[in-house]
JSON list of C-alpha atoms in Angstrom, two decimals:
[
{"chain": "A", "resi": 1, "resn": "UNK", "atom": "CA", "xyz": [82.23, 29.36, 44.99]},
{"chain": "A", "resi": 2, "resn": "UNK", "atom": "CA", "xyz": [83.99, 31.59, 47.66]},
{"chain": "A", "resi": 3, "resn": "UNK", "atom": "CA", "xyz": [86.35, 29.07, 49.93]},
{"chain": "A", "resi": 4, "resn": "UNK", "atom": "CA", "xyz": [86.52, 31.76, 52.56]},
{"chain": "A", "resi": 5, "resn": "UNK", "atom": "CA", "xyz": [82.68, 32.62, 52.98]},
{"chain": "A", "resi": 6, "resn": "UNK", "atom": "CA", "xyz": [81.29, 31.72, 56.43]},
{"chain": "A", "resi": 7, "resn": "UNK", "atom": "CA", "xyz": [77.45, 30.63, 57.63]},
{"chain": "A", "resi": 8, "resn": "UNK", "atom": "CA", "xyz": [78.03, 31.18, 61.07]},
{"chain": "A", "resi": 9, "resn": "UNK", "atom": "CA", "xyz": [78.51, 33.42, 64.07]},
{"chain": "A", "resi": 10, "resn": "UNK", "atom": "CA", "xyz": [81.51, 35.46, 63.32]},
{"chain": "A", "resi": 11, "resn": "UNK", "atom": "CA", "xyz": [82.01, 36.54, 66.96]},
{"chain": "A", "resi": 12, "resn": "UNK", "atom": "CA", "xyz": [83.97, 33.29, 67.69]},
{"chain": "A", "resi": 13, "resn": "UNK", "atom": "CA", "xyz": [86.11, 33.48, 64.72]},
{"chain": "A", "resi": 14, "resn": "UNK", "atom": "CA", "xyz": [89.48, 34.92, 65.58]},
{"chain": "A", "resi": 15, "resn": "UNK", "atom": "CA", "xyz": [89.50, 36.46, 61.82]},
{"chain": "A", "resi": 16, "resn": "UNK", "atom": "CA", "xyz": [87.18, 39.12, 63.24]},
{"chain": "A", "resi": 17, "resn": "UNK", "atom": "CA", "xyz": [90.54, 40.74, 64.80]},
{"chain": "A", "resi": 18, "resn": "UNK", "atom": "CA", "xyz": [92.07, 42.99, 62.71]},
{"chain": "A", "resi": 19, "resn": "UNK", "atom": "CA", "xyz": [94.44, 42.17, 61.68]},
{"chain": "A", "resi": 20, "resn": "UNK", "atom": "CA", "xyz": [93.90, 38.31, 63.06]},
{"chain": "A", "resi": 21, "resn": "UNK", "atom": "CA", "xyz": [95.01, 37.99, 66.39]},
{"chain": "A", "resi": 22, "resn": "UNK", "atom": "CA", "xyz": [99.00, 36.14, 66.31]},
{"chain": "A", "resi": 23, "resn": "UNK", "atom": "CA", "xyz": [98.13, 34.80, 69.62]},
{"chain": "A", "resi": 24, "resn": "UNK", "atom": "CA", "xyz": [95.37, 32.75, 68.95]},
{"chain": "A", "resi": 25, "resn": "UNK", "atom": "CA", "xyz": [94.34, 29.62, 66.79]},
{"chain": "A", "resi": 26, "resn": "UNK", "atom": "CA", "xyz": [93.43, 30.32, 63.31]},
{"chain": "A", "resi": 27, "resn": "UNK", "atom": "CA", "xyz": [89.68, 29.08, 63.35]},
{"chain": "A", "resi": 28, "resn": "UNK", "atom": "CA", "xyz": [86.64, 29.37, 61.25]},
{"chain": "A", "resi": 29, "resn": "UNK", "atom": "CA", "xyz": [88.37, 27.91, 58.37]},
{"chain": "A", "resi": 30, "resn": "UNK", "atom": "CA", "xyz": [86.93, 26.04, 55.72]},
{"chain": "A", "resi": 31, "resn": "UNK", "atom": "CA", "xyz": [88.70, 22.44, 54.21]},
{"chain": "A", "resi": 32, "resn": "UNK", "atom": "CA", "xyz": [89.86, 23.89, 50.96]},
{"chain": "A", "resi": 33, "resn": "UNK", "atom": "CA", "xyz": [91.34, 26.96, 53.17]},
{"chain": "A", "resi": 34, "resn": "UNK", "atom": "CA", "xyz": [93.13, 24.60, 55.23]},
{"chain": "A", "resi": 35, "resn": "UNK", "atom": "CA", "xyz": [94.61, 22.46, 52.16]},
{"chain": "A", "resi": 36, "resn": "UNK", "atom": "CA", "xyz": [95.58, 25.33, 50.30]},
{"chain": "A", "resi": 37, "resn": "UNK", "atom": "CA", "xyz": [97.50, 27.33, 53.38]},
{"chain": "A", "resi": 38, "resn": "UNK", "atom": "CA", "xyz": [99.24, 23.94, 54.14]},
{"chain": "A", "resi": 39, "resn": "UNK", "atom": "CA", "xyz": [100.26, 23.37, 50.40]},
{"chain": "A", "resi": 40, "resn": "UNK", "atom": "CA", "xyz": [101.36, 26.64, 50.24]},
{"chain": "A", "resi": 41, "resn": "UNK", "atom": "CA", "xyz": [103.77, 26.10, 53.01]},
{"chain": "A", "resi": 42, "resn": "UNK", "atom": "CA", "xyz": [104.84, 22.69, 51.25]},
{"chain": "A", "resi": 43, "resn": "UNK", "atom": "CA", "xyz": [102.86, 20.46, 54.05]},
{"chain": "A", "resi": 44, "resn": "UNK", "atom": "CA", "xyz": [99.46, 18.92, 54.23]},
{"chain": "A", "resi": 45, "resn": "UNK", "atom": "CA", "xyz": [96.60, 18.19, 56.46]},
{"chain": "A", "resi": 46, "resn": "UNK", "atom": "CA", "xyz": [97.20, 15.01, 58.67]},
{"chain": "A", "resi": 47, "resn": "UNK", "atom": "CA", "xyz": [95.75, 11.67, 58.11]},
{"chain": "A", "resi": 48, "resn": "UNK", "atom": "CA", "xyz": [93.09, 10.32, 61.02]},
{"chain": "A", "resi": 49, "resn": "UNK", "atom": "CA", "xyz": [95.79, 7.76, 61.30]},
{"chain": "A", "resi": 50, "resn": "UNK", "atom": "CA", "xyz": [99.02, 10.03, 61.57]},
{"chain": "A", "resi": 51, "resn": "UNK", "atom": "CA", "xyz": [96.86, 12.22, 64.16]},
{"chain": "A", "resi": 52, "resn": "UNK", "atom": "CA", "xyz": [96.21, 9.20, 66.29]},
{"chain": "A", "resi": 53, "resn": "UNK", "atom": "CA", "xyz": [99.25, 7.95, 65.94]},
{"chain": "A", "resi": 54, "resn": "UNK", "atom": "CA", "xyz": [100.64, 10.98, 67.86]},
{"chain": "A", "resi": 55, "resn": "UNK", "atom": "CA", "xyz": [98.06, 11.94, 69.83]},
{"chain": "A", "resi": 56, "resn": "UNK", "atom": "CA", "xyz": [98.26, 8.31, 71.65]},
{"chain": "A", "resi": 57, "resn": "UNK", "atom": "CA", "xyz": [102.08, 7.74, 71.33]},
{"chain": "A", "resi": 58, "resn": "UNK", "atom": "CA", "xyz": [101.42, 4.88, 68.92]},
{"chain": "A", "resi": 59, "resn": "UNK", "atom": "CA", "xyz": [98.59, 3.52, 70.96]},
{"chain": "A", "resi": 60, "resn": "UNK", "atom": "CA", "xyz": [100.08, 3.70, 74.38]},
{"chain": "A", "resi": 61, "resn": "UNK", "atom": "CA", "xyz": [98.62, 6.90, 75.95]},
{"chain": "A", "resi": 62, "resn": "UNK", "atom": "CA", "xyz": [94.86, 7.51, 76.39]},
{"chain": "A", "resi": 63, "resn": "UNK", "atom": "CA", "xyz": [95.61, 11.14, 75.79]},
{"chain": "A", "resi": 64, "resn": "UNK", "atom": "CA", "xyz": [98.45, 13.03, 74.69]},
{"chain": "A", "resi": 65, "resn": "UNK", "atom": "CA", "xyz": [99.60, 13.95, 77.33]},
{"chain": "A", "resi": 66, "resn": "UNK", "atom": "CA", "xyz": [99.64, 10.54, 79.02]},
{"chain": "A", "resi": 67, "resn": "UNK", "atom": "CA", "xyz": [96.83, 8.53, 80.81]},
{"chain": "A", "resi": 68, "resn": "UNK", "atom": "CA", "xyz": [95.95, 11.23, 83.16]},
{"chain": "A", "resi": 69, "resn": "UNK", "atom": "CA", "xyz": [92.51, 12.53, 83.52]},
{"chain": "A", "resi": 70, "resn": "UNK", "atom": "CA", "xyz": [91.87, 15.59, 81.54]},
{"chain": "A", "resi": 71, "resn": "UNK", "atom": "CA", "xyz": [92.06, 19.12, 83.45]},
{"chain": "A", "resi": 72, "resn": "UNK", "atom": "CA", "xyz": [92.50, 22.42, 83.04]},
{"chain": "A", "resi": 73, "resn": "UNK", "atom": "CA", "xyz": [95.94, 22.13, 83.14]},
{"chain": "A", "resi": 74, "resn": "UNK", "atom": "CA", "xyz": [96.30, 19.75, 80.25]},
{"chain": "A", "resi": 75, "resn": "UNK", "atom": "CA", "xyz": [93.65, 21.22, 78.09]},
{"chain": "A", "resi": 76, "resn": "UNK", "atom": "CA", "xyz": [90.91, 23.82, 77.34]},
{"chain": "A", "resi": 77, "resn": "UNK", "atom": "CA", "xyz": [87.78, 22.03, 77.37]},
{"chain": "A", "resi": 78, "resn": "UNK", "atom": "CA", "xyz": [84.21, 21.86, 78.55]},
{"chain": "A", "resi": 79, "resn": "UNK", "atom": "CA", "xyz": [85.31, 20.63, 81.98]},
{"chain": "A", "resi": 80, "resn": "UNK", "atom": "CA", "xyz": [82.46, 19.40, 84.47]},
{"chain": "A", "resi": 81, "resn": "UNK", "atom": "CA", "xyz": [82.33, 22.27, 86.14]},
{"chain": "A", "resi": 82, "resn": "UNK", "atom": "CA", "xyz": [82.58, 24.69, 83.19]},
{"chain": "A", "resi": 83, "resn": "UNK", "atom": "CA", "xyz": [84.72, 25.58, 80.61]},
{"chain": "A", "resi": 84, "resn": "UNK", "atom": "CA", "xyz": [88.53, 25.87, 81.72]},
{"chain": "A", "resi": 85, "resn": "UNK", "atom": "CA", "xyz": [89.25, 28.99, 80.09]},
{"chain": "A", "resi": 86, "resn": "UNK", "atom": "CA", "xyz": [85.98, 30.83, 80.11]},
{"chain": "A", "resi": 87, "resn": "UNK", "atom": "CA", "xyz": [84.71, 29.34, 76.56]},
{"chain": "A", "resi": 88, "resn": "UNK", "atom": "CA", "xyz": [87.36, 30.92, 74.90]},
{"chain": "A", "resi": 89, "resn": "UNK", "atom": "CA", "xyz": [90.59, 29.83, 72.81]},
{"chain": "A", "resi": 90, "resn": "UNK", "atom": "CA", "xyz": [93.71, 30.31, 75.03]},
{"chain": "A", "resi": 91, "resn": "UNK", "atom": "CA", "xyz": [97.32, 30.84, 72.60]},
{"chain": "A", "resi": 92, "resn": "UNK", "atom": "CA", "xyz": [99.31, 28.48, 71.05]},
{"chain": "A", "resi": 93, "resn": "UNK", "atom": "CA", "xyz": [100.94, 26.12, 73.69]},
{"chain": "A", "resi": 94, "resn": "UNK", "atom": "CA", "xyz": [99.74, 27.78, 76.87]},
{"chain": "A", "resi": 95, "resn": "UNK", "atom": "CA", "xyz": [99.29, 24.52, 78.57]},
{"chain": "A", "resi": 96, "resn": "UNK", "atom": "CA", "xyz": [102.38, 22.84, 78.13]},
{"chain": "A", "resi": 97, "resn": "UNK", "atom": "CA", "xyz": [101.48, 19.92, 80.26]},
{"chain": "A", "resi": 98, "resn": "UNK", "atom": "CA", "xyz": [99.14, 18.74, 78.00]},
{"chain": "A", "resi": 99, "resn": "UNK", "atom": "CA", "xyz": [102.18, 18.06, 75.02]},
{"chain": "A", "resi": 100, "resn": "UNK", "atom": "CA", "xyz": [102.09, 14.59, 72.97]},
{"chain": "A", "resi": 101, "resn": "UNK", "atom": "CA", "xyz": [105.13, 12.83, 73.56]},
{"chain": "A", "resi": 102, "resn": "UNK", "atom": "CA", "xyz": [107.10, 14.61, 70.82]},
{"chain": "A", "resi": 103, "resn": "UNK", "atom": "CA", "xyz": [106.06, 18.11, 72.24]},
{"chain": "A", "resi": 104, "resn": "UNK", "atom": "CA", "xyz": [103.57, 18.93, 69.95]},
{"chain": "A", "resi": 105, "resn": "UNK", "atom": "CA", "xyz": [100.63, 21.42, 71.96]},
{"chain": "A", "resi": 106, "resn": "UNK", "atom": "CA", "xyz": [97.33, 21.59, 72.05]},
{"chain": "A", "resi": 107, "resn": "UNK", "atom": "CA", "xyz": [96.51, 17.95, 70.23]},
{"chain": "A", "resi": 108, "resn": "UNK", "atom": "CA", "xyz": [93.23, 18.16, 73.29]},
{"chain": "A", "resi": 109, "resn": "UNK", "atom": "CA", "xyz": [91.39, 20.94, 73.51]},
{"chain": "A", "resi": 110, "resn": "UNK", "atom": "CA", "xyz": [91.07, 24.47, 72.64]},
{"chain": "A", "resi": 111, "resn": "UNK", "atom": "CA", "xyz": [90.50, 24.39, 68.73]},
{"chain": "A", "resi": 112, "resn": "UNK", "atom": "CA", "xyz": [89.60, 21.10, 67.30]},
{"chain": "A", "resi": 113, "resn": "UNK", "atom": "CA", "xyz": [91.54, 19.62, 64.31]},
{"chain": "A", "resi": 114, "resn": "UNK", "atom": "CA", "xyz": [90.19, 19.01, 60.39]},
{"chain": "A", "resi": 115, "resn": "UNK", "atom": "CA", "xyz": [92.10, 16.18, 60.05]},
{"chain": "A", "resi": 116, "resn": "UNK", "atom": "CA", "xyz": [91.67, 13.86, 56.38]},
{"chain": "A", "resi": 117, "resn": "UNK", "atom": "CA", "xyz": [89.75, 10.56, 56.86]},
{"chain": "A", "resi": 118, "resn": "UNK", "atom": "CA", "xyz": [92.71, 7.52, 56.42]},
{"chain": "A", "resi": 119, "resn": "UNK", "atom": "CA", "xyz": [90.60, 6.08, 53.69]},
{"chain": "A", "resi": 120, "resn": "UNK", "atom": "CA", "xyz": [90.18, 9.14, 51.69]},
{"chain": "A", "resi": 121, "resn": "UNK", "atom": "CA", "xyz": [88.19, 11.84, 50.68]},
{"chain": "A", "resi": 122, "resn": "UNK", "atom": "CA", "xyz": [86.02, 13.39, 53.32]},
{"chain": "A", "resi": 123, "resn": "UNK", "atom": "CA", "xyz": [87.42, 15.15, 56.51]},
{"chain": "A", "resi": 124, "resn": "UNK", "atom": "CA", "xyz": [86.73, 15.02, 60.16]},
{"chain": "A", "resi": 125, "resn": "UNK", "atom": "CA", "xyz": [87.48, 16.88, 63.53]},
{"chain": "A", "resi": 126, "resn": "UNK", "atom": "CA", "xyz": [89.98, 15.57, 65.80]},
{"chain": "A", "resi": 127, "resn": "UNK", "atom": "CA", "xyz": [90.84, 16.17, 69.83]},
{"chain": "A", "resi": 128, "resn": "UNK", "atom": "CA", "xyz": [87.94, 17.91, 70.95]},
{"chain": "A", "resi": 129, "resn": "UNK", "atom": "CA", "xyz": [87.79, 21.97, 71.60]},
{"chain": "A", "resi": 130, "resn": "UNK", "atom": "CA", "xyz": [86.60, 24.08, 73.84]},
{"chain": "A", "resi": 131, "resn": "UNK", "atom": "CA", "xyz": [83.10, 22.93, 73.64]},
{"chain": "A", "resi": 132, "resn": "UNK", "atom": "CA", "xyz": [84.01, 19.32, 74.13]},
{"chain": "A", "resi": 133, "resn": "UNK", "atom": "CA", "xyz": [83.99, 16.96, 77.14]},
{"chain": "A", "resi": 134, "resn": "UNK", "atom": "CA", "xyz": [86.43, 15.37, 78.75]},
{"chain": "A", "resi": 135, "resn": "UNK", "atom": "CA", "xyz": [85.37, 11.94, 76.49]},
{"chain": "A", "resi": 136, "resn": "UNK", "atom": "CA", "xyz": [86.32, 14.27, 73.32]},
{"chain": "A", "resi": 137, "resn": "UNK", "atom": "CA", "xyz": [90.05, 14.95, 74.28]},
{"chain": "A", "resi": 138, "resn": "UNK", "atom": "CA", "xyz": [90.82, 11.14, 74.04]},
{"chain": "A", "resi": 139, "resn": "UNK", "atom": "CA", "xyz": [93.34, 10.02, 71.56]},
{"chain": "A", "resi": 140, "resn": "UNK", "atom": "CA", "xyz": [91.77, 6.85, 70.50]},
{"chain": "A", "resi": 141, "resn": "UNK", "atom": "CA", "xyz": [88.67, 7.72, 70.54]},
{"chain": "A", "resi": 142, "resn": "UNK", "atom": "CA", "xyz": [86.27, 8.11, 67.77]},
{"chain": "A", "resi": 143, "resn": "UNK", "atom": "CA", "xyz": [86.89, 11.72, 66.28]},
{"chain": "A", "resi": 144, "resn": "UNK", "atom": "CA", "xyz": [84.22, 14.29, 65.98]},
{"chain": "A", "resi": 145, "resn": "UNK", "atom": "CA", "xyz": [81.71, 14.46, 63.26]},
{"chain": "A", "resi": 146, "resn": "UNK", "atom": "CA", "xyz": [82.67, 17.14, 60.56]},
{"chain": "A", "resi": 147, "resn": "UNK", "atom": "CA", "xyz": [79.45, 19.71, 61.11]},
{"chain": "A", "resi": 148, "resn": "UNK", "atom": "CA", "xyz": [81.92, 21.71, 63.27]},
{"chain": "A", "resi": 149, "resn": "UNK", "atom": "CA", "xyz": [84.57, 22.06, 60.32]},
{"chain": "A", "resi": 150, "resn": "UNK", "atom": "CA", "xyz": [84.49, 26.03, 59.50]},
{"chain": "A", "resi": 151, "resn": "UNK", "atom": "CA", "xyz": [82.98, 26.81, 62.90]},
{"chain": "A", "resi": 152, "resn": "UNK", "atom": "CA", "xyz": [84.86, 29.02, 65.92]},
{"chain": "A", "resi": 153, "resn": "UNK", "atom": "CA", "xyz": [85.69, 25.27, 67.46]},
{"chain": "A", "resi": 154, "resn": "UNK", "atom": "CA", "xyz": [87.64, 24.13, 64.22]},
{"chain": "A", "resi": 155, "resn": "UNK", "atom": "CA", "xyz": [91.13, 24.96, 63.46]},
{"chain": "A", "resi": 156, "resn": "UNK", "atom": "CA", "xyz": [94.10, 22.81, 61.43]},
{"chain": "A", "resi": 157, "resn": "UNK", "atom": "CA", "xyz": [97.96, 22.04, 62.08]},
{"chain": "A", "resi": 158, "resn": "UNK", "atom": "CA", "xyz": [100.05, 21.18, 58.71]},
{"chain": "A", "resi": 159, "resn": "UNK", "atom": "CA", "xyz": [102.58, 18.51, 58.42]},
{"chain": "A", "resi": 160, "resn": "UNK", "atom": "CA", "xyz": [104.93, 17.82, 55.80]},
{"chain": "A", "resi": 161, "resn": "UNK", "atom": "CA", "xyz": [106.20, 14.14, 54.60]},
{"chain": "A", "resi": 162, "resn": "UNK", "atom": "CA", "xyz": [109.70, 13.70, 55.13]},
{"chain": "A", "resi": 163, "resn": "UNK", "atom": "CA", "xyz": [112.36, 13.98, 52.09]}
]
């Protein structure tokens, strides 16, 4: 079982660059590889409840940046008039107006994030991506189905438990 095999359009993947671009979020990662990387750096994938608590500032915000409607200064997503960044990923933290209350960037749009289901076992995607409309950017909404995991629209971030 090759954890790093791909069955999708490799042209969407930042891995196609040699070496992978340090200026773009890593995408096209299988769940097992994301878990392995997080473990390697002493962390893990966030749970859905952890991700939503941060993205909504404990349930007080509609979006990571607040309650204002999404626009292309806050998130790289499929805006009503077309994709904000020409249907390509942007460098991490390129849109600081979209940061969460704690300063985390890119929680909405760009690459969706692989998260663990809070009930355990399965994974989902949170935060929307470059192919998501504004409804998919909501912090308190349903997360995307997992069928995008491992594609050019999915990335991940690691969390570390407090010691």
